[in-house]
PDB file of C-alpha atoms in Angstrom:
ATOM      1  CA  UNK A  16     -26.910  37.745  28.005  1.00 97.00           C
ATOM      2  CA  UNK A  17     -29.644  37.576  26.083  1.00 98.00           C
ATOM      3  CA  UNK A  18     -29.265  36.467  22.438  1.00 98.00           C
ATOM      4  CA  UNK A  19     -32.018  36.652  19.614  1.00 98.00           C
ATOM      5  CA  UNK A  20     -30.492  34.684  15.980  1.00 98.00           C
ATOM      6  CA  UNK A  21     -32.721  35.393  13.103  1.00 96.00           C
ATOM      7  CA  UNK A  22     -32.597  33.753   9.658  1.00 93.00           C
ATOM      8  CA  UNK A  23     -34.522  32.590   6.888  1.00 85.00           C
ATOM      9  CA  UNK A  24     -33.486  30.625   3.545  1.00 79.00           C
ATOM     10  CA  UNK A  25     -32.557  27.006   2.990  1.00 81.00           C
ATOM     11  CA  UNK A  26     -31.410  24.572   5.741  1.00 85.00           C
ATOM     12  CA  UNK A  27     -27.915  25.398   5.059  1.00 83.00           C
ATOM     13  CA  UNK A  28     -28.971  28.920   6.245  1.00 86.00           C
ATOM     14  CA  UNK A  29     -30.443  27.827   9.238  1.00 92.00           C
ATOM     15  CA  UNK A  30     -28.202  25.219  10.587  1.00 92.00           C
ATOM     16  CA  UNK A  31     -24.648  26.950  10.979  1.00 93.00           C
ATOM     17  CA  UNK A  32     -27.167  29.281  13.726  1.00 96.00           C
ATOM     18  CA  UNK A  33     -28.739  26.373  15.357  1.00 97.00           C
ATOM     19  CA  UNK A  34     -25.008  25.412  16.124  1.00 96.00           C
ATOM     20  CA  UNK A  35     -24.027  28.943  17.403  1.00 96.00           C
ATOM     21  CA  UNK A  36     -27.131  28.770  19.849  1.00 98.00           C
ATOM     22  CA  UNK A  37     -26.091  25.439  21.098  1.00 98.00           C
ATOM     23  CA  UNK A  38     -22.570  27.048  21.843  1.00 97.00           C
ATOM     24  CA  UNK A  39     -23.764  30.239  23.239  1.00 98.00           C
ATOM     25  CA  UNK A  40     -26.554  27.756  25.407  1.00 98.00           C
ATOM     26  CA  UNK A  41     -24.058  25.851  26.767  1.00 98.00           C
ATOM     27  CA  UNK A  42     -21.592  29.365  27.936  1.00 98.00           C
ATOM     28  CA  UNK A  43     -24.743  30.308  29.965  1.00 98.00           C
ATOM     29  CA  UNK A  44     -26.610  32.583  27.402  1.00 98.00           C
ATOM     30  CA  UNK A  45     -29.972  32.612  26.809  1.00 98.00           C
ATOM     31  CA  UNK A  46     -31.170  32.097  23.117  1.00 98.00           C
ATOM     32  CA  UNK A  47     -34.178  31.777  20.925  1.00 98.00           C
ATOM     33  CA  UNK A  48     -33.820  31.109  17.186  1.00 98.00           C
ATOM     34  CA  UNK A  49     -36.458  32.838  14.750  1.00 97.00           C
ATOM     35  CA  UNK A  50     -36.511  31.337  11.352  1.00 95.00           C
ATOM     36  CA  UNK A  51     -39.861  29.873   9.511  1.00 93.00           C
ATOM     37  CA  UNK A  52     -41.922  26.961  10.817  1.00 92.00           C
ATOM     38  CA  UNK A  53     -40.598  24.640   8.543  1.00 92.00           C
ATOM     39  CA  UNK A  54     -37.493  24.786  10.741  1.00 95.00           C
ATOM     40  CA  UNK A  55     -39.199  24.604  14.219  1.00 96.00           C
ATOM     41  CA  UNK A  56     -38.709  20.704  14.311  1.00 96.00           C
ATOM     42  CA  UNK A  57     -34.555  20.565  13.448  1.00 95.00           C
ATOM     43  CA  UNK A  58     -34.190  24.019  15.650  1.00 97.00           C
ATOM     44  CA  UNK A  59     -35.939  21.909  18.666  1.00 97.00           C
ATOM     45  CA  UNK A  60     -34.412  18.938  18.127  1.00 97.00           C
ATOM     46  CA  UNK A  61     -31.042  20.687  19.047  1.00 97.00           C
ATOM     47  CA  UNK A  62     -32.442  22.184  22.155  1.00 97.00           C
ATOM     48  CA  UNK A  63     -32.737  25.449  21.246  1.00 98.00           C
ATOM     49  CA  UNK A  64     -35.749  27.489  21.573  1.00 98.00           C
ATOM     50  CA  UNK A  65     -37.707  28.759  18.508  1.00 97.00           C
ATOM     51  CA  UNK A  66     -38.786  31.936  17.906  1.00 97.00           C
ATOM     52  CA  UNK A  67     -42.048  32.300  15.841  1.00 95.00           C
ATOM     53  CA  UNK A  68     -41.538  33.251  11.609  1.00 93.00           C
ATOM     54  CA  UNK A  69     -44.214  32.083   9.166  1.00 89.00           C
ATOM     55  CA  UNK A  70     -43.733  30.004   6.366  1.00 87.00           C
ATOM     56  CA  UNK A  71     -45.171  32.341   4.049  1.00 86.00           C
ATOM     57  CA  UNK A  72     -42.029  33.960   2.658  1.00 79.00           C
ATOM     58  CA  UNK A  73     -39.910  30.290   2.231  1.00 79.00           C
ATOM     59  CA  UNK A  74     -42.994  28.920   0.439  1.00 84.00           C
ATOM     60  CA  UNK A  75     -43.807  31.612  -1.816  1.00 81.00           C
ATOM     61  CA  UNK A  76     -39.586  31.983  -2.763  1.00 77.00           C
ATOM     62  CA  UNK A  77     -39.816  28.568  -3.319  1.00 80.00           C
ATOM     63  CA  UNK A  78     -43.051  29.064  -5.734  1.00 83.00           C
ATOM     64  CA  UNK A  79     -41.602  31.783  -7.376  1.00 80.00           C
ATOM     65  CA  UNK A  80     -38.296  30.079  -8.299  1.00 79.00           C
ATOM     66  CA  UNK A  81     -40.895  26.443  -9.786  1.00 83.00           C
ATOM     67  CA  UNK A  82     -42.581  29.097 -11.811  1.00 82.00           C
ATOM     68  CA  UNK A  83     -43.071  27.840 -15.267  1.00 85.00           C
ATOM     69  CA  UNK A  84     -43.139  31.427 -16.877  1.00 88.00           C
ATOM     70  CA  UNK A  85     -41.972  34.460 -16.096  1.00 85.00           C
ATOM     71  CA  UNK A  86     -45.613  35.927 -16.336  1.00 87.00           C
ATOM     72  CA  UNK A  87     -46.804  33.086 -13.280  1.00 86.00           C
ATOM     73  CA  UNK A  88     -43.432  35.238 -11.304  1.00 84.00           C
ATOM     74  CA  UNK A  89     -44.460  38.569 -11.974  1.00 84.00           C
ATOM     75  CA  UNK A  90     -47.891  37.606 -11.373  1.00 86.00           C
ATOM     76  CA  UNK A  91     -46.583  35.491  -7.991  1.00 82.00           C
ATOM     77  CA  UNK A  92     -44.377  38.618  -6.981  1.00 79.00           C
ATOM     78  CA  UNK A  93     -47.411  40.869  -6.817  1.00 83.00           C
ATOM     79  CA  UNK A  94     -48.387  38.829  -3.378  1.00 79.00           C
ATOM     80  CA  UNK A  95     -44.399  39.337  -1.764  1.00 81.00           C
ATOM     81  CA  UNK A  96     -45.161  42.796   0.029  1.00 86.00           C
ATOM     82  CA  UNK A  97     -47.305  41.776   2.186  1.00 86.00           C
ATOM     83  CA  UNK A  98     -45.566  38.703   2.905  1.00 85.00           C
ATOM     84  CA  UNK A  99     -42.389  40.140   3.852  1.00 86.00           C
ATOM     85  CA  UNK A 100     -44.333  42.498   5.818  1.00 89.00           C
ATOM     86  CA  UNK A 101     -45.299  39.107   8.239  1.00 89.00           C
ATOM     87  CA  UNK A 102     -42.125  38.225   8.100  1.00 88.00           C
ATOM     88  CA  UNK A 103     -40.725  41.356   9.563  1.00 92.00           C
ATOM     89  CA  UNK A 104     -43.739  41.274  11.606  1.00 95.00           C
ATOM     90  CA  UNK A 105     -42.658  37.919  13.163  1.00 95.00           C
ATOM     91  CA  UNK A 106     -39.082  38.963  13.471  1.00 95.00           C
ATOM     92  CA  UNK A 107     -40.585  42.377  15.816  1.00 97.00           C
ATOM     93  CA  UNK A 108     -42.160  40.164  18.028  1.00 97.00           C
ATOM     94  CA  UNK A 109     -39.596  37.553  18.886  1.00 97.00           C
ATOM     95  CA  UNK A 110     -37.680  40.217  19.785  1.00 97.00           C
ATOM     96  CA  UNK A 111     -40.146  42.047  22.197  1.00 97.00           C
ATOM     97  CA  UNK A 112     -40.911  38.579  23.229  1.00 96.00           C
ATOM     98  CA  UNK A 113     -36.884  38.112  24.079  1.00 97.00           C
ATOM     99  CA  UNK A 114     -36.101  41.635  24.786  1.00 97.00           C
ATOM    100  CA  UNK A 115     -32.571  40.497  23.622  1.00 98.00           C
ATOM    101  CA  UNK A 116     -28.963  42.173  24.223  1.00 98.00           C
ATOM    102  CA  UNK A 117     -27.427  41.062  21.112  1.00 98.00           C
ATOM    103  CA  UNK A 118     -29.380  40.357  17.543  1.00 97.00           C
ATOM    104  CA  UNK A 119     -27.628  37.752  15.516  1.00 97.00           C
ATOM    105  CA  UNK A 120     -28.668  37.705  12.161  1.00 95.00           C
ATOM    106  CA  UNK A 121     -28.678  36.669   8.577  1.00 92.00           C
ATOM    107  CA  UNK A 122     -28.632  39.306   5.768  1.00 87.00           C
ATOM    108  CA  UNK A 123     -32.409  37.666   4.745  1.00 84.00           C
ATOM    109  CA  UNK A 124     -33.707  38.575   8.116  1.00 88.00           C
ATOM    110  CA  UNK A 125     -34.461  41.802   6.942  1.00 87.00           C
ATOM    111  CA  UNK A 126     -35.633  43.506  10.070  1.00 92.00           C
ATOM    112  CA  UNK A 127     -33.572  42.741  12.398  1.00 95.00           C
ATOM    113  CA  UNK A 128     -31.053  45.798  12.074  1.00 95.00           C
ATOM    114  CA  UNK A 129     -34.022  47.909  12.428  1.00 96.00           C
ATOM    115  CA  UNK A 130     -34.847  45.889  15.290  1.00 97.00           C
ATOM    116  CA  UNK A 131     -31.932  46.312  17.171  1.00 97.00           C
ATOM    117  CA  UNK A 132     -31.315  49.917  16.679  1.00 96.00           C
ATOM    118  CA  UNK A 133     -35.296  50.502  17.926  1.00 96.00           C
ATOM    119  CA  UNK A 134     -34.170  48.161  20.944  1.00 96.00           C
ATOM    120  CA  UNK A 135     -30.524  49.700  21.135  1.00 97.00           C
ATOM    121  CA  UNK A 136     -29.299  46.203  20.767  1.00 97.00           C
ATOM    122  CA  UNK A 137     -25.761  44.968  19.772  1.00 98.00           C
ATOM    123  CA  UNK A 138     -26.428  43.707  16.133  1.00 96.00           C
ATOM    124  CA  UNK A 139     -24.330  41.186  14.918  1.00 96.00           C
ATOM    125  CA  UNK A 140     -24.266  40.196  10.903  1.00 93.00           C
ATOM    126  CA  UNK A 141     -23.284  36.392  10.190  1.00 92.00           C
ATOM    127  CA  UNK A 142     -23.080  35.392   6.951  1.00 81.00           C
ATOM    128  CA  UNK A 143     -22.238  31.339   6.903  1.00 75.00           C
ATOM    129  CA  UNK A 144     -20.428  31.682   3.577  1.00 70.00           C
ATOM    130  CA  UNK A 145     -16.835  31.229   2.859  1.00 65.00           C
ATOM    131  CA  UNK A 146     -15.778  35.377   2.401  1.00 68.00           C
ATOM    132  CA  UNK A 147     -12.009  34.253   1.320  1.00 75.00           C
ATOM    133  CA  UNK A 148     -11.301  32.057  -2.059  1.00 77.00           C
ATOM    134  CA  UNK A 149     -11.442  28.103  -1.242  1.00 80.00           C
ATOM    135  CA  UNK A 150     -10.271  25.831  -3.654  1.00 81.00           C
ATOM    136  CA  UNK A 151     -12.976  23.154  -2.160  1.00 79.00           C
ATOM    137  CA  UNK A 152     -16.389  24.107  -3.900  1.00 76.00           C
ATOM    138  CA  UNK A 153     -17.588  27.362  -5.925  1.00 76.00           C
ATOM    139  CA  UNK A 154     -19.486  30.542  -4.257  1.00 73.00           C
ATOM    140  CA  UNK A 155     -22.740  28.953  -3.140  1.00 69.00           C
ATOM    141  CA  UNK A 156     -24.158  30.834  -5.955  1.00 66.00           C
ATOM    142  CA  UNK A 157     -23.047  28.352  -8.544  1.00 63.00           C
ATOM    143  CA  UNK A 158     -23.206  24.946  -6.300  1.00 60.00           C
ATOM    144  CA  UNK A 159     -24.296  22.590  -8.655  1.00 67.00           C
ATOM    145  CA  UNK A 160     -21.328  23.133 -11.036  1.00 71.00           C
ATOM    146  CA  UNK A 161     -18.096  21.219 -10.665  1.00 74.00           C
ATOM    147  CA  UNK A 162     -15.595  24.245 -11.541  1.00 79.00           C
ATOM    148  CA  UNK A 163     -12.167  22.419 -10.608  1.00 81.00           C
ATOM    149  CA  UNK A 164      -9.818  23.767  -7.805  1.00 82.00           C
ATOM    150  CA  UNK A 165      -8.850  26.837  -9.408  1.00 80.00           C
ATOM    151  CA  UNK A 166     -12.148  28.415 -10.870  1.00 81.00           C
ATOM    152  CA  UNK A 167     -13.628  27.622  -7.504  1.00 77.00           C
ATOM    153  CA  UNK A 168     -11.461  29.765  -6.113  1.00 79.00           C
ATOM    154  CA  UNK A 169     -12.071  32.539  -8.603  1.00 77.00           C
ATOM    155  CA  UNK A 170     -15.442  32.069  -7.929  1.00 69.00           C
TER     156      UNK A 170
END
């Protein structure tokens, strides 16, 4: 089978899929990983094969969230249409490129239900988040607070 993962956001978005496309390697699949460039190094470090996604949408999240005013985000903002547009872009040909059975994909890789329904793919959501209550940490929303066993749970 082929397999095409497909996610974008911070390392702790990437990484849970880099260890999904070491275990579907090793049962035999074939897999390539799309995420932004930034990533290319850790994803082929682990063996798995990367999948072209500019850096443009990371960096210019990332600029957007250092923004000193909220006139430098609106004025940042302006630029994000187009960059998403590479992004889903990049996403289309990794997949044409793959000609995957199964899309495996974060809810940031915004084409890639579109992609699978034009390829009549199996698409496959993964979200790496806790989706029950945990006593252990808050919703990764809220990480840098220390809520206390109970309100993390609420969270």
């Amino acid at each position: 089978m082929r397999v095409l993962i497909s996610t974008y956001g911070t390392r702790g978005d990437v990484h849970p899929f880099v260890a999904l496309a070491k275990a579907l390697q090793a049962h035999g699949h074939v897999v390539a990983l799309c995420t932004p460039t930034g990533f290319r190094g850790m994803v082929e470090r682990h063996g798995v094969p990367y999948a072209h996604m500019d850096n443009a949408v990371l960096e210019l999240t990332e600029a957007v969230l250092r923004a000193p005013t909220r006139a430098e985000q609106r004025r940042l903002f302006k630029g994000f249409g187009a960059v998403i547009r590479a992004g889903l872009e990049d996403e289309w040909k990794a997949a044409r490129e793959l000609e995957p059975d199964v899309l495996v994909y974060h809810s940031k890789a915004l084409g890639s239900h579109h992609i699978a329904e034009k390829l009549g793919a199996v698409e496959l959501l993964a979200m790496p988040l806790p989706l029950t209550p945990t006593r252990e940490f808050p919703v990764p929303i809220v990480p840098g607070f220390r809520l206390g066993g109970w309100l993390n749970a609420l969270s």
